[in-house]
Amino acid sequence: ARCLTIAVAQTGPIQRSASRAETVDRLVHLLEQAAAAGAEIAVFPEMALTTFFPRWRIDDQAQIDAFFEQSMPGPETQRLYAAATRLKVGFALGYCEIAGEDGRTRHFNTMDLVGPDGRFIGRYRKMHVPGSSEPEDGTTTHLERRYFEPGNLGFPVFDYRGVRVGMAICNDRRWPETYRMLCLNGAEVVLLGYNTPLLLDEAPALAHLRMFHNHLPMQAGAYQNTLWVAAAAKAGLEDGQALIGGSCIIAPTGEIAAQAMSLGDEIIVHRADLDLIETCRKVNFNFALYRRPDQYRRISEP
Ligand code: CDT
């Protein structure tokens, strides 16, 4: 069978007080564990180098920009790329990107795919940026729209050792369009990272469904698009805010093949059978034969 052994590298909290050097040490250690477990690729969380700072309103641009990477790799992240080369294990890494584009400075919530030779393969910028740009009364602050522009790179799919790999970031996983676009672009594997607060002030009665609503769309997305989905949480109590764990690897059947058990730094690994994609397409999802794109036009209208 055609296979890709995937590691999900969940991290525990990354406190604001942690230095980049400490954090990169943790990521290198996780990549070493992934390699020791036979993984060929690893996925790290969204914003894997910093605390999830959109929980705060920050006005000082220098303080904000301290959470962002000016270049990738940079002086502090270079060691992770060197580890990939040494271990021959590539990775997808979520981080905050500053880009000079269109003659101005732009901020994106980004994930880069890096090869087993430590070289950049491709980039994804989060499309579905949730929350608001100003605090809303009475709800848990989630100010991602204050700090990030929505992505502008589409839903690209890249070749990783002959496997077609796409990426998605946190809130993207709740939207069916994310998986369908990646599927139509030829993805076989979707690597995803997230930071999801446990408490839900907007609708406290739904709070007990937090983990269900984490897995439900990813399992449906995997099944309905015949994809492998590998999702890494940043989990645990981060700067006073509880983030859910539940990192997982999901098969094209919709089954959870592996799931993290802790809220800390943890590796889960699964040898993903890529031939299962074809089996699932035979059972129901022959997209070329059965899809009715001419009937779906409303989906791409505002
Ligand atoms: N990071 C991220 O996108 N988190 C969101 C929280 C939404 S609360 C407005 C999520 O979908 O998990």
mmCIF file of C-alpha atoms and ligand atoms in Angstrom:
data_model
loop_
_atom_site.group_PDB
_atom_site.id
_atom_site.type_symbol
_atom_site.label_atom_id
_atom_site.label_comp_id
_atom_site.label_asym_id
_atom_site.label_seq_id
_atom_site.Cartn_x
_atom_site.Cartn_y
_atom_site.Cartn_z
ATOM 1 C CA ALA A 1 0.000 0.000 0.000
ATOM 2 C CA ARG A 2 1.006 3.626 -0.513
ATOM 3 C CA CYS A 3 1.475 5.036 2.975
ATOM 4 C CA LEU A 4 2.610 8.172 4.790
ATOM 5 C CA THR A 5 3.475 7.891 8.459
ATOM 6 C CA ILE A 6 2.104 11.060 10.032
ATOM 7 C CA ALA A 7 2.902 12.485 13.463
ATOM 8 C CA VAL A 8 0.737 15.050 15.165
ATOM 9 C CA ALA A 9 2.858 17.102 17.575
ATOM 10 C CA GLN A 10 0.446 18.536 20.120
ATOM 11 C CA THR A 11 1.948 21.115 22.448
ATOM 12 C CA GLY A 12 0.940 22.088 25.918
ATOM 13 C CA PRO A 13 0.548 25.778 26.694
ATOM 14 C CA ILE A 14 3.198 28.222 25.492
ATOM 15 C CA GLN A 15 3.153 30.989 28.087
ATOM 16 C CA ARG A 16 3.860 34.593 27.162
ATOM 17 C CA SER A 17 6.899 34.449 29.458
ATOM 18 C CA ALA A 18 8.479 31.609 27.432
ATOM 19 C CA SER A 19 11.382 32.590 25.199
ATOM 20 C CA ARG A 20 11.391 31.544 21.532
ATOM 21 C CA ALA A 21 14.509 29.507 22.292
ATOM 22 C CA GLU A 22 12.680 27.466 24.986
ATOM 23 C CA THR A 23 9.702 26.960 22.702
ATOM 24 C CA VAL A 24 11.820 25.877 19.724
ATOM 25 C CA ASP A 25 13.591 23.408 22.068
ATOM 26 C CA ARG A 26 10.213 21.824 22.825
ATOM 27 C CA LEU A 27 9.334 21.618 19.124
ATOM 28 C CA VAL A 28 12.713 20.054 18.280
ATOM 29 C CA HIS A 29 12.172 17.495 21.044
ATOM 30 C CA LEU A 30 8.729 16.655 19.644
ATOM 31 C CA LEU A 31 10.190 16.270 16.138
ATOM 32 C CA GLU A 32 12.824 13.892 17.564
ATOM 33 C CA GLN A 33 10.084 11.831 19.205
ATOM 34 C CA ALA A 34 8.154 11.793 15.921
ATOM 35 C CA ALA A 35 11.249 10.571 14.049
ATOM 36 C CA ALA A 36 11.899 7.891 16.682
ATOM 37 C CA ALA A 37 8.317 6.682 16.176
ATOM 38 C CA GLY A 38 8.940 6.331 12.441
ATOM 39 C CA ALA A 39 7.078 9.437 11.283
ATOM 40 C CA GLU A 40 7.809 10.904 7.849
ATOM 41 C CA ILE A 41 6.068 14.211 8.533
ATOM 42 C CA ALA A 42 4.854 16.089 11.614
ATOM 43 C CA VAL A 43 2.265 18.814 12.131
ATOM 44 C CA PHE A 44 2.564 21.427 14.887
ATOM 45 C CA PRO A 45 -0.270 23.671 16.194
ATOM 46 C CA GLU A 46 -1.474 27.047 15.017
ATOM 47 C CA MET A 47 0.769 29.802 16.487
ATOM 48 C CA ALA A 48 3.188 27.147 17.710
ATOM 49 C CA LEU A 49 5.900 29.673 18.595
ATOM 50 C CA THR A 50 3.875 31.959 20.868
ATOM 51 C CA THR A 51 1.002 32.253 23.269
ATOM 52 C CA PHE A 52 -2.446 32.725 21.671
ATOM 53 C CA PHE A 53 -2.220 36.509 22.128
ATOM 54 C CA PRO A 54 -5.554 37.408 20.410
ATOM 55 C CA ARG A 55 -7.140 36.713 23.800
ATOM 56 C CA TRP A 56 -5.856 40.182 24.727
ATOM 57 C CA ARG A 57 -6.390 43.658 23.397
ATOM 58 C CA ILE A 58 -2.928 45.046 22.730
ATOM 59 C CA ASP A 59 -2.463 48.514 21.229
ATOM 60 C CA ASP A 60 1.287 48.876 21.050
ATOM 61 C CA GLN A 61 2.384 47.739 17.573
ATOM 62 C CA ALA A 62 5.893 46.813 18.760
ATOM 63 C CA GLN A 63 4.383 44.523 21.410
ATOM 64 C CA ILE A 64 2.099 42.980 18.790
ATOM 65 C CA ASP A 65 4.887 42.505 16.281
ATOM 66 C CA ALA A 66 6.971 40.678 18.896
ATOM 67 C CA PHE A 67 4.605 37.710 18.387
ATOM 68 C CA PHE A 68 5.324 37.678 14.642
ATOM 69 C CA GLU A 69 8.183 36.164 12.624
ATOM 70 C CA GLN A 70 10.039 38.578 10.377
ATOM 71 C CA SER A 71 11.544 35.755 8.345
ATOM 72 C CA MET A 72 11.153 32.008 8.190
ATOM 73 C CA PRO A 73 13.383 30.408 9.190
ATOM 74 C CA GLY A 74 14.718 33.159 11.424
ATOM 75 C CA PRO A 75 17.634 33.107 13.846
ATOM 76 C CA GLU A 76 15.555 31.394 16.570
ATOM 77 C CA THR A 77 13.629 28.939 14.380
ATOM 78 C CA GLN A 78 16.598 27.814 12.282
ATOM 79 C CA ARG A 79 17.254 24.943 14.731
ATOM 80 C CA LEU A 80 13.902 23.357 13.930
ATOM 81 C CA TYR A 81 14.750 23.343 10.216
ATOM 82 C CA ALA A 82 18.176 21.878 10.998
ATOM 83 C CA ALA A 83 16.444 19.163 13.065
ATOM 84 C CA ALA A 84 14.189 18.323 10.104
ATOM 85 C CA THR A 85 17.277 17.899 7.902
ATOM 86 C CA ARG A 86 19.096 15.798 10.525
ATOM 87 C CA LEU A 87 16.057 13.592 11.218
ATOM 88 C CA LYS A 88 14.789 13.603 7.605
ATOM 89 C CA VAL A 89 11.316 14.481 8.865
ATOM 90 C CA GLY A 90 9.507 17.483 7.395
ATOM 91 C CA PHE A 91 6.851 19.452 9.217
ATOM 92 C CA ALA A 92 4.001 21.927 9.006
ATOM 93 C CA LEU A 93 4.354 24.793 11.475
ATOM 94 C CA GLY A 94 1.777 27.422 12.423
ATOM 95 C CA TYR A 95 3.154 30.877 13.211
ATOM 96 C CA CYS A 96 2.371 34.593 12.914
ATOM 97 C CA GLU A 97 3.735 36.014 9.664
ATOM 98 C CA ILE A 98 4.692 39.586 8.856
ATOM 99 C CA ALA A 99 4.901 40.065 5.122
ATOM 100 C CA GLY A 100 5.895 43.091 3.090
ATOM 101 C CA GLU A 101 3.330 42.909 0.280
ATOM 102 C CA ASP A 102 1.677 45.454 -2.005
ATOM 103 C CA GLY A 103 3.963 48.132 -0.579
ATOM 104 C CA ARG A 104 2.757 47.658 3.019
ATOM 105 C CA THR A 105 3.263 45.500 6.074
ATOM 106 C CA ARG A 106 0.711 42.727 6.335
ATOM 107 C CA HIS A 107 -0.037 40.261 9.141
ATOM 108 C CA PHE A 108 -1.227 36.714 8.503
ATOM 109 C CA ASN A 109 -1.978 33.616 10.570
ATOM 110 C CA THR A 110 0.192 31.233 8.584
ATOM 111 C CA MET A 111 1.348 27.636 8.293
ATOM 112 C CA ASP A 112 4.459 26.629 6.332
ATOM 113 C CA LEU A 113 5.207 23.183 4.946
ATOM 114 C CA VAL A 114 8.883 22.236 5.164
ATOM 115 C CA GLY A 115 10.468 19.200 3.510
ATOM 116 C CA PRO A 116 12.589 16.421 5.029
ATOM 117 C CA ASP A 117 15.600 18.329 3.666
ATOM 118 C CA GLY A 118 14.650 21.368 5.790
ATOM 119 C CA ARG A 119 13.620 23.364 2.725
ATOM 120 C CA PHE A 120 10.463 25.446 2.375
ATOM 121 C CA ILE A 121 7.810 23.683 0.263
ATOM 122 C CA GLY A 122 4.730 25.880 0.543
ATOM 123 C CA ARG A 123 2.619 28.296 2.557
ATOM 124 C CA TYR A 124 -1.007 28.582 3.656
ATOM 125 C CA ARG A 125 -2.628 31.645 5.223
ATOM 126 C CA LYS A 126 -5.728 31.145 7.390
ATOM 127 C CA MET A 127 -8.880 31.969 5.433
ATOM 128 C CA HIS A 128 -11.558 31.940 8.114
ATOM 129 C CA VAL A 129 -10.346 34.441 10.717
ATOM 130 C CA PRO A 130 -12.851 34.383 13.610
ATOM 131 C CA GLY A 131 -13.673 36.828 16.388
ATOM 132 C CA SER A 132 -13.676 40.602 16.170
ATOM 133 C CA SER A 133 -11.282 43.521 16.130
ATOM 134 C CA GLU A 134 -12.711 45.153 19.274
ATOM 135 C CA PRO A 135 -13.704 43.401 22.520
ATOM 136 C CA GLU A 136 -17.398 42.504 22.570
ATOM 137 C CA ASP A 137 -19.185 42.963 25.875
ATOM 138 C CA GLY A 138 -19.735 39.898 27.976
ATOM 139 C CA THR A 139 -17.883 37.397 25.803
ATOM 140 C CA THR A 140 -14.474 35.812 25.961
ATOM 141 C CA THR A 141 -12.196 38.093 24.048
ATOM 142 C CA HIS A 142 -11.169 36.698 20.677
ATOM 143 C CA LEU A 143 -9.529 39.482 18.720
ATOM 144 C CA GLU A 144 -8.016 37.643 15.792
ATOM 145 C CA ARG A 145 -9.536 40.125 13.340
ATOM 146 C CA ARG A 146 -7.658 42.916 15.069
ATOM 147 C CA TYR A 147 -4.311 41.336 14.350
ATOM 148 C CA PHE A 148 -4.689 39.278 11.141
ATOM 149 C CA GLU A 149 -5.924 39.793 7.618
ATOM 150 C CA PRO A 150 -7.773 36.859 6.030
ATOM 151 C CA GLY A 151 -5.527 34.684 3.872
ATOM 152 C CA ASN A 152 -4.916 35.448 0.229
ATOM 153 C CA LEU A 153 -3.183 32.327 -1.057
ATOM 154 C CA GLY A 154 -6.229 30.156 -1.778
ATOM 155 C CA PHE A 155 -6.230 26.504 -0.667
ATOM 156 C CA PRO A 156 -2.955 25.275 -2.128
ATOM 157 C CA VAL A 157 -1.853 21.648 -2.238
ATOM 158 C CA PHE A 158 1.815 20.682 -2.329
ATOM 159 C CA ASP A 159 3.814 17.613 -3.223
ATOM 160 C CA TYR A 160 5.462 16.065 -0.167
ATOM 161 C CA ARG A 161 7.484 12.972 -1.153
ATOM 162 C CA GLY A 162 4.895 12.148 -3.803
ATOM 163 C CA VAL A 163 1.920 12.751 -1.454
ATOM 164 C CA ARG A 164 -0.482 15.647 -2.059
ATOM 165 C CA VAL A 165 -0.633 17.709 1.145
ATOM 166 C CA GLY A 166 -2.810 20.725 2.021
ATOM 167 C CA MET A 167 -3.058 22.775 5.211
ATOM 168 C CA ALA A 168 -5.741 24.487 7.285
ATOM 169 C CA ILE A 169 -5.731 26.534 10.466
ATOM 170 C CA CYS A 170 -8.075 26.275 13.440
ATOM 171 C CA ASN A 171 -11.437 27.897 12.613
ATOM 172 C CA ASP A 172 -10.972 26.736 8.978
ATOM 173 C CA ARG A 173 -11.696 23.210 10.216
ATOM 174 C CA ARG A 174 -15.313 24.094 10.999
ATOM 175 C CA TRP A 175 -16.086 25.071 7.379
ATOM 176 C CA PRO A 176 -16.939 22.406 4.780
ATOM 177 C CA GLU A 177 -15.575 24.634 2.000
ATOM 178 C CA THR A 178 -12.042 24.249 3.388
ATOM 179 C CA TYR A 179 -11.975 20.486 2.863
ATOM 180 C CA ARG A 180 -13.851 20.611 -0.433
ATOM 181 C CA MET A 181 -11.453 23.165 -1.899
ATOM 182 C CA LEU A 182 -8.463 21.124 -0.748
ATOM 183 C CA CYS A 183 -10.068 17.948 -2.106
ATOM 184 C CA LEU A 184 -10.747 19.573 -5.478
ATOM 185 C CA ASN A 185 -7.148 20.796 -5.524
ATOM 186 C CA GLY A 186 -6.060 17.173 -5.167
ATOM 187 C CA ALA A 187 -5.184 16.882 -1.475
ATOM 188 C CA GLU A 188 -4.785 13.432 0.046
ATOM 189 C CA VAL A 189 -3.699 14.683 3.471
ATOM 190 C CA VAL A 190 -4.753 17.842 5.339
ATOM 191 C CA LEU A 191 -2.451 19.075 8.103
ATOM 192 C CA LEU A 192 -4.159 21.353 10.581
ATOM 193 C CA GLY A 193 -3.283 23.249 13.773
ATOM 194 C CA TYR A 194 -5.597 24.856 16.327
ATOM 195 C CA ASN A 195 -5.971 26.916 19.539
ATOM 196 C CA THR A 196 -9.509 26.463 20.832
ATOM 197 C CA PRO A 197 -10.627 27.974 24.141
ATOM 198 C CA LEU A 198 -12.612 25.581 26.324
ATOM 199 C CA LEU A 199 -15.014 28.230 27.605
ATOM 200 C CA LEU A 200 -17.671 29.611 25.344
ATOM 201 C CA ASP A 201 -19.160 32.795 26.808
ATOM 202 C CA GLU A 202 -21.391 33.444 23.778
ATOM 203 C CA ALA A 203 -23.406 30.290 24.437
ATOM 204 C CA PRO A 204 -22.583 28.704 27.808
ATOM 205 C CA ALA A 205 -25.188 25.983 27.236
ATOM 206 C CA LEU A 206 -23.072 24.662 24.349
ATOM 207 C CA ALA A 207 -19.821 24.563 26.315
ATOM 208 C CA HIS A 208 -20.025 20.795 26.963
ATOM 209 C CA LEU A 209 -19.992 20.252 23.171
ATOM 210 C CA ARG A 210 -16.546 21.815 22.682
ATOM 211 C CA MET A 211 -14.729 18.536 21.959
ATOM 212 C CA PHE A 212 -17.636 17.146 19.920
ATOM 213 C CA HIS A 213 -17.571 20.285 17.772
ATOM 214 C CA ASN A 214 -13.825 19.867 17.418
ATOM 215 C CA HIS A 215 -14.006 16.344 16.031
ATOM 216 C CA LEU A 216 -17.376 16.454 14.232
ATOM 217 C CA PRO A 217 -16.374 18.754 11.344
ATOM 218 C CA MET A 218 -12.952 17.172 10.927
ATOM 219 C CA GLN A 219 -14.407 13.657 10.766
ATOM 220 C CA ALA A 220 -17.102 14.829 8.356
ATOM 221 C CA GLY A 221 -14.535 16.746 6.282
ATOM 222 C CA ALA A 222 -12.285 13.694 6.057
ATOM 223 C CA TYR A 223 -15.158 11.372 5.156
ATOM 224 C CA GLN A 224 -16.972 13.609 2.674
ATOM 225 C CA ASN A 225 -13.777 14.479 0.846
ATOM 226 C CA THR A 226 -11.932 11.150 1.213
ATOM 227 C CA LEU A 227 -8.949 12.764 2.932
ATOM 228 C CA TRP A 228 -6.648 12.006 5.830
ATOM 229 C CA VAL A 229 -6.837 14.839 8.395
ATOM 230 C CA ALA A 230 -4.088 15.287 11.006
ATOM 231 C CA ALA A 231 -4.805 17.993 13.570
ATOM 232 C CA ALA A 232 -2.532 19.383 16.297
ATOM 233 C CA ALA A 233 -3.887 21.324 19.281
ATOM 234 C CA LYS A 234 -2.098 23.795 21.464
ATOM 235 C CA ALA A 235 -3.663 22.579 24.706
ATOM 236 C CA GLY A 236 -3.838 23.252 28.415
ATOM 237 C CA LEU A 237 -3.876 26.316 30.624
ATOM 238 C CA GLU A 238 -2.131 29.063 28.656
ATOM 239 C CA ASP A 239 -1.751 32.450 30.333
ATOM 240 C CA GLY A 240 -4.867 31.743 32.393
ATOM 241 C CA GLN A 241 -7.027 30.498 29.485
ATOM 242 C CA ALA A 242 -7.908 26.810 29.099
ATOM 243 C CA LEU A 243 -7.390 25.443 25.578
ATOM 244 C CA ILE A 244 -8.829 22.081 24.521
ATOM 245 C CA GLY A 245 -6.638 19.172 23.415
ATOM 246 C CA GLY A 246 -8.044 16.273 21.415
ATOM 247 C CA SER A 247 -5.364 16.292 18.705
ATOM 248 C CA CYS A 248 -6.082 13.497 16.287
ATOM 249 C CA ILE A 249 -5.459 11.686 13.028
ATOM 250 C CA ILE A 250 -8.631 10.941 11.067
ATOM 251 C CA ALA A 251 -8.989 8.465 8.217
ATOM 252 C CA PRO A 252 -10.969 9.006 4.989
ATOM 253 C CA THR A 253 -13.573 6.697 6.537
ATOM 254 C CA GLY A 254 -14.197 9.411 9.146
ATOM 255 C CA GLU A 255 -12.741 7.234 11.911
ATOM 256 C CA ILE A 256 -10.323 8.644 14.456
ATOM 257 C CA ALA A 257 -7.195 6.526 13.970
ATOM 258 C CA ALA A 258 -5.207 8.112 16.807
ATOM 259 C CA GLN A 259 -5.957 10.669 19.486
ATOM 260 C CA ALA A 260 -3.880 12.514 22.085
ATOM 261 C CA MET A 261 -4.678 11.743 25.697
ATOM 262 C CA SER A 262 -2.976 14.646 27.473
ATOM 263 C CA LEU A 263 -3.131 18.432 27.508
ATOM 264 C CA GLY A 264 0.651 18.662 27.192
ATOM 265 C CA ASP A 265 3.435 18.092 24.688
ATOM 266 C CA GLU A 266 2.516 14.763 23.090
ATOM 267 C CA ILE A 267 3.186 12.910 19.863
ATOM 268 C CA ILE A 268 0.606 10.677 18.203
ATOM 269 C CA VAL A 269 1.556 8.696 15.106
ATOM 270 C CA HIS A 270 -0.349 6.745 12.481
ATOM 271 C CA ARG A 271 0.742 5.041 9.287
ATOM 272 C CA ALA A 272 -1.830 6.515 6.916
ATOM 273 C CA ASP A 273 -2.880 4.152 4.133
ATOM 274 C CA LEU A 274 -3.383 6.432 1.139
ATOM 275 C CA ASP A 275 -5.039 3.639 -0.874
ATOM 276 C CA LEU A 276 -7.993 3.941 1.513
ATOM 277 C CA ILE A 277 -8.822 7.166 -0.340
ATOM 278 C CA GLU A 278 -9.508 5.223 -3.540
ATOM 279 C CA THR A 279 -11.557 2.631 -1.642
ATOM 280 C CA CYS A 280 -13.758 5.358 -0.146
ATOM 281 C CA ARG A 281 -14.162 6.966 -3.570
ATOM 282 C CA LYS A 282 -15.342 3.627 -4.971
ATOM 283 C CA VAL A 283 -17.877 3.148 -2.197
ATOM 284 C CA ASN A 284 -19.617 6.491 -2.664
ATOM 285 C CA PHE A 285 -17.512 9.484 -3.622
ATOM 286 C CA ASN A 286 -16.698 9.241 -7.300
ATOM 287 C CA PHE A 287 -16.527 13.023 -7.493
ATOM 288 C CA ALA A 288 -16.141 13.226 -11.279
ATOM 289 C CA LEU A 289 -19.239 11.105 -11.828
ATOM 290 C CA TYR A 290 -21.661 12.243 -9.135
ATOM 291 C CA ARG A 291 -20.880 15.832 -8.188
ATOM 292 C CA ARG A 292 -23.261 18.488 -9.582
ATOM 293 C CA PRO A 293 -21.090 21.638 -9.675
ATOM 294 C CA ASP A 294 -23.479 23.454 -12.010
ATOM 295 C CA GLN A 295 -26.115 23.132 -9.252
ATOM 296 C CA TYR A 296 -23.798 24.467 -6.536
ATOM 297 C CA ARG A 297 -23.173 27.952 -7.879
ATOM 298 C CA ARG A 298 -24.905 29.620 -4.929
ATOM 299 C CA ILE A 299 -22.033 28.372 -2.753
ATOM 300 C CA SER A 300 -19.523 30.652 -4.443
ATOM 301 C CA GLU A 301 -21.804 33.701 -4.425
ATOM 302 C CA PRO A 302 -21.537 36.151 -1.478
HETATM 303 N N1 CDT B 1 -7.849 29.977 16.750
HETATM 304 C C1 CDT B 1 -9.144 29.846 16.392
HETATM 305 O O1 CDT B 1 -9.495 30.047 15.234
HETATM 306 N N2 CDT B 1 -10.013 29.524 17.382
HETATM 307 C C2 CDT B 1 -11.412 29.437 17.144
HETATM 308 C C3 CDT B 1 -12.132 29.956 18.330
HETATM 309 C C4 CDT B 1 -13.339 30.590 17.900
HETATM 310 S S1 CDT B 1 -14.004 31.608 19.162
HETATM 311 C C5 CDT B 1 -14.414 33.040 18.280
HETATM 312 C C6 CDT B 1 -11.912 28.048 16.829
HETATM 313 O O2 CDT B 1 -12.701 27.908 15.897
HETATM 314 O O3 CDT B 1 -11.540 27.090 17.512
#
